[in-house]
PDB file of C-alpha atoms in Angstrom:
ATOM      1  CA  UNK D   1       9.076  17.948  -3.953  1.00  0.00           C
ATOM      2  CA  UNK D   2       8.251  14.575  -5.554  1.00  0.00           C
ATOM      3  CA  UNK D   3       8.134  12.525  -3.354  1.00  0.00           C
ATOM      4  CA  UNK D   4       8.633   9.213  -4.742  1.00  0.00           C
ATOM      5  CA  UNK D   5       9.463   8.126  -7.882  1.00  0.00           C
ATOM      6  CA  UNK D   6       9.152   4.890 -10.262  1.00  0.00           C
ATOM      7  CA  UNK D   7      10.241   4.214 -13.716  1.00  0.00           C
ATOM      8  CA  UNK D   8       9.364   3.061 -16.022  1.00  0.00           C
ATOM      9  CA  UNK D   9       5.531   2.908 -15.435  1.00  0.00           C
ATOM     10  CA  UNK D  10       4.334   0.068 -17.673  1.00  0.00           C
ATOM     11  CA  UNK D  11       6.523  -2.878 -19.135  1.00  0.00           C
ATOM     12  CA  UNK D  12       6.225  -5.908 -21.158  1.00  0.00           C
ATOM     13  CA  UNK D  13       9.097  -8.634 -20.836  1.00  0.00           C
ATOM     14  CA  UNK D  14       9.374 -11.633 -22.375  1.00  0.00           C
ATOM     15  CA  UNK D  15      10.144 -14.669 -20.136  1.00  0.00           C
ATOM     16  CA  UNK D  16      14.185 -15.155 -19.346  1.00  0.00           C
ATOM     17  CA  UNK D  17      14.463 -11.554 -19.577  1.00  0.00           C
ATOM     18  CA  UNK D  18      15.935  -9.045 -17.396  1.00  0.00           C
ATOM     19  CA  UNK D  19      15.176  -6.181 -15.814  1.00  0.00           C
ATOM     20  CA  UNK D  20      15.040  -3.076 -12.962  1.00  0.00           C
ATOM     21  CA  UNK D  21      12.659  -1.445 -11.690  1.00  0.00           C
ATOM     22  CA  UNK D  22      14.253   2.047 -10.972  1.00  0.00           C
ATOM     23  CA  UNK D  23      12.586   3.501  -7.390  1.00  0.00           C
ATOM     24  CA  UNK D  24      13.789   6.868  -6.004  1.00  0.00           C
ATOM     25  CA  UNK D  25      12.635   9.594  -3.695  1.00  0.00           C
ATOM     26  CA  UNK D  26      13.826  12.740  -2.539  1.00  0.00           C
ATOM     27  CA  UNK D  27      12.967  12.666   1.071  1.00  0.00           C
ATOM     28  CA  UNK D  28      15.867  11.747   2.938  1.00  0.00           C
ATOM     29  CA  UNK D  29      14.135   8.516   4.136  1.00  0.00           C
ATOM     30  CA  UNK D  30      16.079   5.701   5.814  1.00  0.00           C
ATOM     31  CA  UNK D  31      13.497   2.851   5.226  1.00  0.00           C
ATOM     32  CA  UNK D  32      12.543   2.228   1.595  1.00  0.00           C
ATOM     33  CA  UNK D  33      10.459  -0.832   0.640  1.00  0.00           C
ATOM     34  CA  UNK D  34       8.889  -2.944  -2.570  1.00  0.00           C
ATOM     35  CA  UNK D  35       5.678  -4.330  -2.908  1.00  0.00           C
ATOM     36  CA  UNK D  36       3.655  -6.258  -5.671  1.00  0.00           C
ATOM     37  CA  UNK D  37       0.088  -6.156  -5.862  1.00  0.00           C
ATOM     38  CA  UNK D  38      -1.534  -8.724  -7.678  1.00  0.00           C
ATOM     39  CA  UNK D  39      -4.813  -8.694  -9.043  1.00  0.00           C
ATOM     40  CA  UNK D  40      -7.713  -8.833  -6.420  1.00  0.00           C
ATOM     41  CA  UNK D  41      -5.131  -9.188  -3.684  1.00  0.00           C
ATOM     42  CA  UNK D  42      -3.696  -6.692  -1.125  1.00  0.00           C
ATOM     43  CA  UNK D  43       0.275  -5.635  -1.296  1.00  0.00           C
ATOM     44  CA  UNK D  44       2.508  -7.888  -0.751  1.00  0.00           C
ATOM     45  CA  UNK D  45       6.195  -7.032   0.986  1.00  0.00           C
ATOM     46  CA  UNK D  46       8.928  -8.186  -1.569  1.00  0.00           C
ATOM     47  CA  UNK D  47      12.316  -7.076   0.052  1.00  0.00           C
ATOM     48  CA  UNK D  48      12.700  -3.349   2.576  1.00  0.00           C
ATOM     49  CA  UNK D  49      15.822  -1.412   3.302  1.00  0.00           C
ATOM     50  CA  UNK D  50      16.523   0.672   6.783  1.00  0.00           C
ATOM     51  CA  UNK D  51      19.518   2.291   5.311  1.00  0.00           C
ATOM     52  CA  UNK D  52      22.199   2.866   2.689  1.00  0.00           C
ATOM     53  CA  UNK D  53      23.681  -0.834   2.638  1.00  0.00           C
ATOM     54  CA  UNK D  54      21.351  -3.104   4.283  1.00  0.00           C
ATOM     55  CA  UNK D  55      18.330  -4.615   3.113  1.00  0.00           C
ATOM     56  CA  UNK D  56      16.247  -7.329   3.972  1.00  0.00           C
ATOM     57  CA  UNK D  57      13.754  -9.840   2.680  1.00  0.00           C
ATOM     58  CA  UNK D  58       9.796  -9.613   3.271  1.00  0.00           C
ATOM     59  CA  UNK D  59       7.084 -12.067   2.362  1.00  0.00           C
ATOM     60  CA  UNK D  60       7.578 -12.808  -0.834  1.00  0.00           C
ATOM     61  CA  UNK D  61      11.420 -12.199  -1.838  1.00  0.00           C
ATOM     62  CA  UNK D  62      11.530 -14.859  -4.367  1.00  0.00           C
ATOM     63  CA  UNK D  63      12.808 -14.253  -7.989  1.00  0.00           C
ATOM     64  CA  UNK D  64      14.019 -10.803  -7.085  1.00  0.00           C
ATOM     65  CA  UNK D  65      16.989  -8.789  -5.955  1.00  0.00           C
ATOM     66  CA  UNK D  66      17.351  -5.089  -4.452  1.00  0.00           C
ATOM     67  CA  UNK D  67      20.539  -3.026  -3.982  1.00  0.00           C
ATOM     68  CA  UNK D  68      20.530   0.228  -1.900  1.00  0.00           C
ATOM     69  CA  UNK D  69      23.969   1.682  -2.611  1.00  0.00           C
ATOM     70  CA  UNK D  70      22.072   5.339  -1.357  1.00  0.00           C
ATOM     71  CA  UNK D  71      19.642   6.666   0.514  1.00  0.00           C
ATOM     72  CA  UNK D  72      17.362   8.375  -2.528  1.00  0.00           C
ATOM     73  CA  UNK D  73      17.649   4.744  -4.577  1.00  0.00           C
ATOM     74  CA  UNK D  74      16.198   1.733  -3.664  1.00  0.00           C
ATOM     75  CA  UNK D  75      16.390  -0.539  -7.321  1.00  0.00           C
ATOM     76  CA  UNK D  76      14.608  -3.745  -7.665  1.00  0.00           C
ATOM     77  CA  UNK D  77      15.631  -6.761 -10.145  1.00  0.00           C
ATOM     78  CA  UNK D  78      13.759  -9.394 -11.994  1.00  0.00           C
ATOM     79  CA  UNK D  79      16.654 -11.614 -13.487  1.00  0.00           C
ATOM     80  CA  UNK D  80      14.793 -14.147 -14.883  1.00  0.00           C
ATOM     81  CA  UNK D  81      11.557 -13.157 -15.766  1.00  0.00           C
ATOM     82  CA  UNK D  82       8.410 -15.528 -15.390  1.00  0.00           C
ATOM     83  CA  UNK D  83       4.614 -15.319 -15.982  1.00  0.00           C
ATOM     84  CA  UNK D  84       4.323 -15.390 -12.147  1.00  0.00           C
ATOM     85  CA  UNK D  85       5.792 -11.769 -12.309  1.00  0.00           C
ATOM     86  CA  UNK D  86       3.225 -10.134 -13.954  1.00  0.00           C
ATOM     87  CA  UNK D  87       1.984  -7.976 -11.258  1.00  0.00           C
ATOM     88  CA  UNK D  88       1.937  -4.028 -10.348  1.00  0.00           C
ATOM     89  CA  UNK D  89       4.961  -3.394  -8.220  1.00  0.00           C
ATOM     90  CA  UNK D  90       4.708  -0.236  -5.597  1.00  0.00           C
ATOM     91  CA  UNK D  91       7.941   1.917  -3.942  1.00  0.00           C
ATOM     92  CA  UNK D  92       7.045   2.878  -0.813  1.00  0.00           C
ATOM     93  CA  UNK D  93       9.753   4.670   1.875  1.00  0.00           C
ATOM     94  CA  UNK D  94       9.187   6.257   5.148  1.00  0.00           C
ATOM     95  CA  UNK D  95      11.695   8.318   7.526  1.00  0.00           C
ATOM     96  CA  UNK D  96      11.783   5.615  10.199  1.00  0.00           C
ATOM     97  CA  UNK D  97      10.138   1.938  10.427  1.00  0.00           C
ATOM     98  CA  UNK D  98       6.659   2.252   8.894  1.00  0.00           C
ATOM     99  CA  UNK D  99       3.831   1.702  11.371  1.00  0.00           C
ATOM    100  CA  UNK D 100       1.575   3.787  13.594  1.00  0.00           C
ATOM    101  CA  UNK D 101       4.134   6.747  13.683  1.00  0.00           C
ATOM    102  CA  UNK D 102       5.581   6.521  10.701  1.00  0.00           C
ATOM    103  CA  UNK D 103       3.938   6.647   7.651  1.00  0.00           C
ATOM    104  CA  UNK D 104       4.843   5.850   4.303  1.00  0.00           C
ATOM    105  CA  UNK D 105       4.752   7.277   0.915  1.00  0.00           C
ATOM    106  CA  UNK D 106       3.760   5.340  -2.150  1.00  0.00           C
ATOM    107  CA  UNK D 107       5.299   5.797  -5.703  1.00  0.00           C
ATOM    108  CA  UNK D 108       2.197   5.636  -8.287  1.00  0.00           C
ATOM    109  CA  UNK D 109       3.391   1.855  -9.524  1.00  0.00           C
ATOM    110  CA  UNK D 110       5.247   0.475 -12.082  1.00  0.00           C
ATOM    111  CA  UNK D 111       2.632  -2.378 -14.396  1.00  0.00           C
ATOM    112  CA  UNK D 112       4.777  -5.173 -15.374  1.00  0.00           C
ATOM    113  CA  UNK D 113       3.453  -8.080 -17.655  1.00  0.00           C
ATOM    114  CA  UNK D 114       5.373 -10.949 -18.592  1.00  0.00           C
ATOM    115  CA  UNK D 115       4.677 -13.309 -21.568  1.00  0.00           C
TER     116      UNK D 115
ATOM    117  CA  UNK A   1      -0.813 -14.126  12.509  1.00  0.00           C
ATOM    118  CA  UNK A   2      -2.369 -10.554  11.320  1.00  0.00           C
ATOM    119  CA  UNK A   3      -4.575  -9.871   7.936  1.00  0.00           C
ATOM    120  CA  UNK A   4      -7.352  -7.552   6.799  1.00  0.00           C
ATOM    121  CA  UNK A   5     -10.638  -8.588   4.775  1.00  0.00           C
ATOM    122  CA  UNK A   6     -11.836  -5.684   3.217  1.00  0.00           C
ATOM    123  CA  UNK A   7     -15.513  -7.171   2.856  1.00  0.00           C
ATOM    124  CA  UNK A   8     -16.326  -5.222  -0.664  1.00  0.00           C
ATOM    125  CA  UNK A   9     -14.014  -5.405  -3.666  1.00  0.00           C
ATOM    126  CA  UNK A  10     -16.425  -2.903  -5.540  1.00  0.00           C
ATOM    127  CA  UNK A  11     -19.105  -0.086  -3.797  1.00  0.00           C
ATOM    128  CA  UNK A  12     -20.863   1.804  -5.860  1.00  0.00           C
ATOM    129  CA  UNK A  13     -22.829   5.295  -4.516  1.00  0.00           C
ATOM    130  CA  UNK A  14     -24.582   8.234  -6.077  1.00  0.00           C
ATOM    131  CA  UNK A  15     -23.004  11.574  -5.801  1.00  0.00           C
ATOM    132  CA  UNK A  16     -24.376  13.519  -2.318  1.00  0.00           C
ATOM    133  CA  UNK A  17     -25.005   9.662  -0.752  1.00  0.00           C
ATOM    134  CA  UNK A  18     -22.959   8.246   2.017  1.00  0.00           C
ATOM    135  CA  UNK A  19     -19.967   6.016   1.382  1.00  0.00           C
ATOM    136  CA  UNK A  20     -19.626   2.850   3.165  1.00  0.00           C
ATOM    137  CA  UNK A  21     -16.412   0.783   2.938  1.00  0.00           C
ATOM    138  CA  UNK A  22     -16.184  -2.156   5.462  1.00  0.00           C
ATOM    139  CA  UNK A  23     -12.816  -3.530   6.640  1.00  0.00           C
ATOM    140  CA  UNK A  24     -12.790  -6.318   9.023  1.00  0.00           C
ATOM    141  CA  UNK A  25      -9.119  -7.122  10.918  1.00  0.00           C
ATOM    142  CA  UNK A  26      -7.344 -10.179  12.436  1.00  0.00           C
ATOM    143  CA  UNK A  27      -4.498  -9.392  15.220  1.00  0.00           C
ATOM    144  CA  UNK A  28      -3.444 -10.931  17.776  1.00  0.00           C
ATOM    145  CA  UNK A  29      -1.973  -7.714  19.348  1.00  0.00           C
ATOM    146  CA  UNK A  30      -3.171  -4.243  19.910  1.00  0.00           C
ATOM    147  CA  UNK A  31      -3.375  -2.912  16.382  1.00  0.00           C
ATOM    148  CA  UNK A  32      -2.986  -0.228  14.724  1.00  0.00           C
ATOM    149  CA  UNK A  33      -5.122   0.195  11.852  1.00  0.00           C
ATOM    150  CA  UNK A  34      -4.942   2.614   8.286  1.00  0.00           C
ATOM    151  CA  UNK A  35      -6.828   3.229   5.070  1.00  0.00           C
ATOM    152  CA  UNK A  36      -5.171   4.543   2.119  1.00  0.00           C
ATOM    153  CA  UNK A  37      -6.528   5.970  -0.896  1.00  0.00           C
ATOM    154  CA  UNK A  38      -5.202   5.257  -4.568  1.00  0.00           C
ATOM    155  CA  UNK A  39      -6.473   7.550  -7.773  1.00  0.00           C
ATOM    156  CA  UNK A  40      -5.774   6.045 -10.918  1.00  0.00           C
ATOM    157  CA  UNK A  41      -2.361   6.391 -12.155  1.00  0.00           C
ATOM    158  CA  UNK A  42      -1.440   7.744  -8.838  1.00  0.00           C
ATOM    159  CA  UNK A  43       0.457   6.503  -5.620  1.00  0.00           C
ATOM    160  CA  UNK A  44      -1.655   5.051  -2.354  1.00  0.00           C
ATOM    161  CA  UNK A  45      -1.797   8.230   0.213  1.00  0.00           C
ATOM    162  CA  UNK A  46      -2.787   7.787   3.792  1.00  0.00           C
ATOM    163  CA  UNK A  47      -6.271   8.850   4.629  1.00  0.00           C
ATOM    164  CA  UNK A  48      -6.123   8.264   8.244  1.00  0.00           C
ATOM    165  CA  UNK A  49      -4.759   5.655  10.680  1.00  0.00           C
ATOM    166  CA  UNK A  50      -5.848   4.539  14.424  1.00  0.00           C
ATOM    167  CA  UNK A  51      -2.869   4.019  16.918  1.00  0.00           C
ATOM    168  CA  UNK A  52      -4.687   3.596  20.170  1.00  0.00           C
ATOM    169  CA  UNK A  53      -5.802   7.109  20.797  1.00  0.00           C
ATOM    170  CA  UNK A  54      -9.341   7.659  20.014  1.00  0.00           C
ATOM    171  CA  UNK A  55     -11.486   4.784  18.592  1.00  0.00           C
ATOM    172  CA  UNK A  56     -13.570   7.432  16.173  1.00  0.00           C
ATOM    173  CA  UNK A  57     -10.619   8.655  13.648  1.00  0.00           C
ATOM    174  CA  UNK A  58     -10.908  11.521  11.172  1.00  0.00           C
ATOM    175  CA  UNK A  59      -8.949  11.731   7.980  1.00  0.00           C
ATOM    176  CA  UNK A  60      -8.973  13.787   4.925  1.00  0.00           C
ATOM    177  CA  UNK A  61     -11.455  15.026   2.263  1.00  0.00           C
ATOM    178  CA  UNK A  62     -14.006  14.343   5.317  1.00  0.00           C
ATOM    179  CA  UNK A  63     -13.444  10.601   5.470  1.00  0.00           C
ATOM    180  CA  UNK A  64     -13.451   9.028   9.291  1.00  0.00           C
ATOM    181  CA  UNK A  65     -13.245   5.662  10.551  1.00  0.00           C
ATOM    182  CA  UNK A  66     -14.289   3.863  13.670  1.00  0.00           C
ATOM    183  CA  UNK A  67     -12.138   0.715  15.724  1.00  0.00           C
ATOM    184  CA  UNK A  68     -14.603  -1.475  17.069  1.00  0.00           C
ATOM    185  CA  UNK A  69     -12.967  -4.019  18.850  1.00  0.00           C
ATOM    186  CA  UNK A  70     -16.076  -5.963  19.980  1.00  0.00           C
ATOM    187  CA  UNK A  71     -16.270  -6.580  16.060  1.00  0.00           C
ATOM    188  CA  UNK A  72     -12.827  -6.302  14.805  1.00  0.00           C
ATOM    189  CA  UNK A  73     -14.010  -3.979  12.459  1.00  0.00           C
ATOM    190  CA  UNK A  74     -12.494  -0.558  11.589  1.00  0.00           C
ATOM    191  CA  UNK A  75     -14.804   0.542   8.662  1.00  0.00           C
ATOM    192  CA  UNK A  76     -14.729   3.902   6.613  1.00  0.00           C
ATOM    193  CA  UNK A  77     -17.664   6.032   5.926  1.00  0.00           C
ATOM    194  CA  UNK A  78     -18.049   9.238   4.457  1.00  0.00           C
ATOM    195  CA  UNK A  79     -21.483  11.409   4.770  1.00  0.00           C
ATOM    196  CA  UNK A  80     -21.501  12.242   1.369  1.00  0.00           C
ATOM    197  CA  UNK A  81     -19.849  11.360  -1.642  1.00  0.00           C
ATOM    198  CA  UNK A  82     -17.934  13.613  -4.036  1.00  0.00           C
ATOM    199  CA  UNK A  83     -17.129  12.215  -7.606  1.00  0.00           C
ATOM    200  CA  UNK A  84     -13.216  12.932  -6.606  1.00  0.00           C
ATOM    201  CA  UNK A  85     -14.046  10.259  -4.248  1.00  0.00           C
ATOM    202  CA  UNK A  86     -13.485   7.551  -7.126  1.00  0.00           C
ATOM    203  CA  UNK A  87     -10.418   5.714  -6.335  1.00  0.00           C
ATOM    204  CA  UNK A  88      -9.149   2.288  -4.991  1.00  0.00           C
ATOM    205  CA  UNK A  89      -9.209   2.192  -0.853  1.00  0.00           C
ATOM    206  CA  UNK A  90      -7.017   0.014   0.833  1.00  0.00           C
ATOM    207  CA  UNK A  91      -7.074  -0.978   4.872  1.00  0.00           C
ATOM    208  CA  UNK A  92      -3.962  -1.945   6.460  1.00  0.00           C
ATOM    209  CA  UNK A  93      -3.250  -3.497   9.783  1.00  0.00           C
ATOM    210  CA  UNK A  94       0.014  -3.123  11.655  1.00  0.00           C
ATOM    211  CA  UNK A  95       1.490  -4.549  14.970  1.00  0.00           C
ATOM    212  CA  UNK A  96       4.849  -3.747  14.602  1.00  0.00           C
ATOM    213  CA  UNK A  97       6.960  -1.640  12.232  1.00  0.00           C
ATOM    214  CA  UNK A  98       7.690  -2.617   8.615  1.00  0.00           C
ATOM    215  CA  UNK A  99       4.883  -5.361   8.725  1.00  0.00           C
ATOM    216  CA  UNK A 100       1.925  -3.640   7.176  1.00  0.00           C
ATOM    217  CA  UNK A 101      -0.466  -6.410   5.667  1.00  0.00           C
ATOM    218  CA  UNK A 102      -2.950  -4.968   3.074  1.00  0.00           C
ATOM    219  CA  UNK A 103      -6.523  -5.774   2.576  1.00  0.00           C
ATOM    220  CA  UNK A 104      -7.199  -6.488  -1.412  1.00  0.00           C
ATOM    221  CA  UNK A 105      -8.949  -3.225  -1.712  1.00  0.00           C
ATOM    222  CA  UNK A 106     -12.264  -1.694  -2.579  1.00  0.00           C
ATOM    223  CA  UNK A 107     -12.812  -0.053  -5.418  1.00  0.00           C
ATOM    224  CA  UNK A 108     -15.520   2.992  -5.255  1.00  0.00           C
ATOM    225  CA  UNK A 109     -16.966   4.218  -7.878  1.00  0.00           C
ATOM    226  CA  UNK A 110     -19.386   7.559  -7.814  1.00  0.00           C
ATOM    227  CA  UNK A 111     -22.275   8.262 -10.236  1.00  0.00           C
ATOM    228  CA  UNK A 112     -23.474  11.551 -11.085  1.00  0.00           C
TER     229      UNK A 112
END
């Protein structure tokens, strides 16, 4: 079982550039979310999902884009890449709404710098 | 508006000495309250979360945590610290699903 899982783990982009951040896990979740965590601050919500087909934005949505087109996959996209970016991004899903009964389970982080 | 301040971005203990690691919260709800744990190159795993119930939780590895709400303050202690105890902690405060706000984390580190 493994839970969930990012690729790639570490990436350098130049600014413009494009990219995904691949997020998958193999719990039959519904809810599957994105964070960033920048450094010597706490997560921040980028964009969640409660479902195949519907997502929707969190606190800091900006500059990014998200798909969920099944339940395991939950990708996230940087289309235009800027310094602001560089950051450690987090996967996180949980079987129903994360909160006090419903925890949820962290991917180990993709590191993304951008130059 | 809800946040965490973990008060401690790095603790430092000997091995066999308690662990301290002080979270202070901001809700204007009934909250409920979690600290994960992160290992290096790992994902964040729950270590226990408060949801109301008792105010003195117990998590894994021997870790607990007690709500205070005279103090706002929902701190994690352990009696005595193992060097697997090494590891980024974060506390998390929640009043309603899919809005867990993150403290910036602690990191502990454990000498032999």
């Amino acid at each position: 079982n493994a839970g969930v899982t990012q690729t790639p783990k570490f990436r350098i982009l130049k600014i413009g550039q494009s990219m995904t951040l691949q997020c998958t896990q193999d719990m039959n979740h519904n809810y599957m979310y994105w964070y960033r965590q920048d450094p010597g601050m706490g997560l921040k919500l980028i964009y969640y999902s409660v479902g195949a087909g519907i997502t929707d934005k969190g606190e800091v949505p900006n500059g990014y884009n998200v798909s969920r087109s099944t339940t395991e996959d939950f990708p996230l996209r940087l289309e235009l890449a800027a310094p602001s970016q560089t950051s450690v991004y987090f996967c996180a899903s949980s079987r129903q709404g994360a909160g006090a009964k419903n925890i949820q389970y962290f991917g180990a982080g993709t590191r993304l710098s951008v130059l | 508006a809800q946040s965490v301040t973990q008060l401690d971005s790095h603790v430092s203990v000997s091995e066999g000495t308690p662990v301290l690691l002080r979270c202070n919260y901001s809700s204007s709800y009934s909250p409920s309250l979690f600290w994960y744990v992160q290992h290096p190159n790992k994902g964040l795993q729950l270590l226990l979360k408060y949801t109301s119930a008792a105010t003195l939780v117990k998590g894994i590895n021997g870790f607990e945590a007690e709500f205070k709400k005279s103090e706002t303050s929902f701190h994690l202690t352990k009696p005595s610290a193992h060097m697997s105890d090494a590891a980024e902690y974060f506390c998390v405060v929640s009043v309603r699903n899919n809005d867990m706000r993150f403290g910036a984390g602690t990191r502990l580190t454990v000498k032999p």
